[in-house]
């Protein structure tokens, strides 16, 4: 019975060792995945910074265009002879202003989408970190159980050897 129990414990210890190896592999995979997510977040942040820089440039161009329109309107008052030409230039500038506003709206939408993606990735990263903490805790617990089983197996082996020795002594006593 003891030998059977010892063999059973040995099998369980091997199973636990195998499970620990699997968990360590899973932990390493999760760490790698977390690093990939952090790289994605960093990349998204860089994209947002680029979009914000483009937005600032567009705002600057918009201010410049508004200033140019004001100048054209002043010229319109001063130079009535070139009224048609000035109106045409103002119309072109207004079209450009609309295009810039449209591009600015698109840039703002892209920034909002990037912020949403960053939030989503941050949330995923937190979930992954929590899963990793749980797995590490489970691995440590299994490692402790494996050590306890190894210690118990050693004790049982010692008891088996003692019983074998005692049996041999009894057989020798009976024989004599």
PDB file of N, CA and C in Angstrom, residues 9-23 139 141-147 149:
ATOM      1  N   UNK A   9       1.990   9.262  -5.384  1.00  0.00           N
ATOM      2  CA  UNK A   9       2.493  10.611  -5.055  1.00  0.00           C
ATOM      3  C   UNK A   9       3.567  11.043  -6.056  1.00  0.00           C
ATOM      4  N   UNK A  10       4.393  10.092  -6.460  1.00  0.00           N
ATOM      5  CA  UNK A  10       5.432  10.412  -7.447  1.00  0.00           C
ATOM      6  C   UNK A  10       4.799  10.869  -8.755  1.00  0.00           C
ATOM      7  N   UNK A  11       3.742  10.147  -9.179  1.00  0.00           N
ATOM      8  CA  UNK A  11       3.013  10.524 -10.409  1.00  0.00           C
ATOM      9  C   UNK A  11       2.399  11.921 -10.265  1.00  0.00           C
ATOM     10  N   UNK A  12       1.783  12.141  -9.080  1.00  0.00           N
ATOM     11  CA  UNK A  12       1.180  13.463  -8.848  1.00  0.00           C
ATOM     12  C   UNK A  12       2.234  14.560  -8.875  1.00  0.00           C
ATOM     13  N   UNK A  13       3.395  14.273  -8.302  1.00  0.00           N
ATOM     14  CA  UNK A  13       4.488  15.253  -8.297  1.00  0.00           C
ATOM     15  C   UNK A  13       4.932  15.566  -9.720  1.00  0.00           C
ATOM     16  N   UNK A  14       5.024  14.513 -10.569  1.00  0.00           N
ATOM     17  CA  UNK A  14       5.394  14.735 -11.981  1.00  0.00           C
ATOM     18  C   UNK A  14       4.334  15.572 -12.693  1.00  0.00           C
ATOM     19  N   UNK A  15       3.057  15.254 -12.399  1.00  0.00           N
ATOM     20  CA  UNK A  15       1.963  16.025 -13.016  1.00  0.00           C
ATOM     21  C   UNK A  15       2.034  17.487 -12.608  1.00  0.00           C
ATOM     22  N   UNK A  16       2.310  17.708 -11.292  1.00  0.00           N
ATOM     23  CA  UNK A  16       2.417  19.095 -10.815  1.00  0.00           C
ATOM     24  C   UNK A  16       3.602  19.805 -11.473  1.00  0.00           C
ATOM     25  N   UNK A  17       4.724  19.105 -11.608  1.00  0.00           N
ATOM     26  CA  UNK A  17       5.896  19.709 -12.264  1.00  0.00           C
ATOM     27  C   UNK A  17       5.562  20.084 -13.696  1.00  0.00           C
ATOM     28  N   UNK A  18       4.837  19.191 -14.381  1.00  0.00           N
ATOM     29  CA  UNK A  18       4.419  19.470 -15.757  1.00  0.00           C
ATOM     30  C   UNK A  18       3.492  20.680 -15.805  1.00  0.00           C
ATOM     31  N   UNK A  19       2.572  20.729 -14.853  1.00  0.00           N
ATOM     32  CA  UNK A  19       1.610  21.869 -14.800  1.00  0.00           C
ATOM     33  C   UNK A  19       2.351  23.175 -14.532  1.00  0.00           C
ATOM     34  N   UNK A  20       3.359  23.109 -13.630  1.00  0.00           N
ATOM     35  CA  UNK A  20       4.156  24.309 -13.317  1.00  0.00           C
ATOM     36  C   UNK A  20       4.880  24.785 -14.575  1.00  0.00           C
ATOM     37  N   UNK A  21       5.443  23.844 -15.334  1.00  0.00           N
ATOM     38  CA  UNK A  21       6.129  24.227 -16.590  1.00  0.00           C
ATOM     39  C   UNK A  21       5.153  24.887 -17.551  1.00  0.00           C
ATOM     40  N   UNK A  22       3.937  24.294 -17.653  1.00  0.00           N
ATOM     41  CA  UNK A  22       2.907  24.892 -18.527  1.00  0.00           C
ATOM     42  C   UNK A  22       2.559  26.297 -18.070  1.00  0.00           C
ATOM     43  N   UNK A  23       2.406  26.462 -16.740  1.00  0.00           N
ATOM     44  CA  UNK A  23       2.049  27.783 -16.206  1.00  0.00           C
ATOM     45  C   UNK A  23       3.173  28.788 -16.447  1.00  0.00           C
ATOM     46  N   UNK A 139       1.090  29.342  -9.623  1.00  0.00           N
ATOM     47  CA  UNK A 139       2.362  28.650  -9.832  1.00  0.00           C
ATOM     48  C   UNK A 139       3.108  28.491  -8.512  1.00  0.00           C
ATOM     49  N   UNK A 141       1.842  28.501  -5.504  1.00  0.00           N
ATOM     50  CA  UNK A 141       1.090  27.561  -4.675  1.00  0.00           C
ATOM     51  C   UNK A 141       1.386  26.117  -5.088  1.00  0.00           C
ATOM     52  N   UNK A 142       1.390  25.852  -6.403  1.00  0.00           N
ATOM     53  CA  UNK A 142       1.694  24.514  -6.911  1.00  0.00           C
ATOM     54  C   UNK A 142       3.137  24.110  -6.601  1.00  0.00           C
ATOM     55  N   UNK A 143       4.051  25.047  -6.662  1.00  0.00           N
ATOM     56  CA  UNK A 143       5.448  24.780  -6.341  1.00  0.00           C
ATOM     57  C   UNK A 143       5.581  24.354  -4.880  1.00  0.00           C
ATOM     58  N   UNK A 144       4.849  25.045  -3.990  1.00  0.00           N
ATOM     59  CA  UNK A 144       4.858  24.701  -2.556  1.00  0.00           C
ATOM     60  C   UNK A 144       4.274  23.308  -2.358  1.00  0.00           C
ATOM     61  N   UNK A 145       3.153  23.001  -3.030  1.00  0.00           N
ATOM     62  CA  UNK A 145       2.544  21.679  -2.913  1.00  0.00           C
ATOM     63  C   UNK A 145       3.501  20.595  -3.412  1.00  0.00           C
ATOM     64  N   UNK A 146       4.203  20.871  -4.493  1.00  0.00           N
ATOM     65  CA  UNK A 146       5.151  19.921  -5.061  1.00  0.00           C
ATOM     66  C   UNK A 146       6.280  19.642  -4.067  1.00  0.00           C
ATOM     67  N   UNK A 147       6.766  20.710  -3.408  1.00  0.00           N
ATOM     68  CA  UNK A 147       7.820  20.531  -2.400  1.00  0.00           C
ATOM     69  C   UNK A 147       7.310  19.685  -1.235  1.00  0.00           C
ATOM     70  N   UNK A 149       4.900  17.466  -1.330  1.00  0.00           N
ATOM     71  CA  UNK A 149       4.774  16.087  -1.799  1.00  0.00           C
ATOM     72  C   UNK A 149       6.137  15.400  -1.876  1.00  0.00           C
TER      73      UNK A 149
END
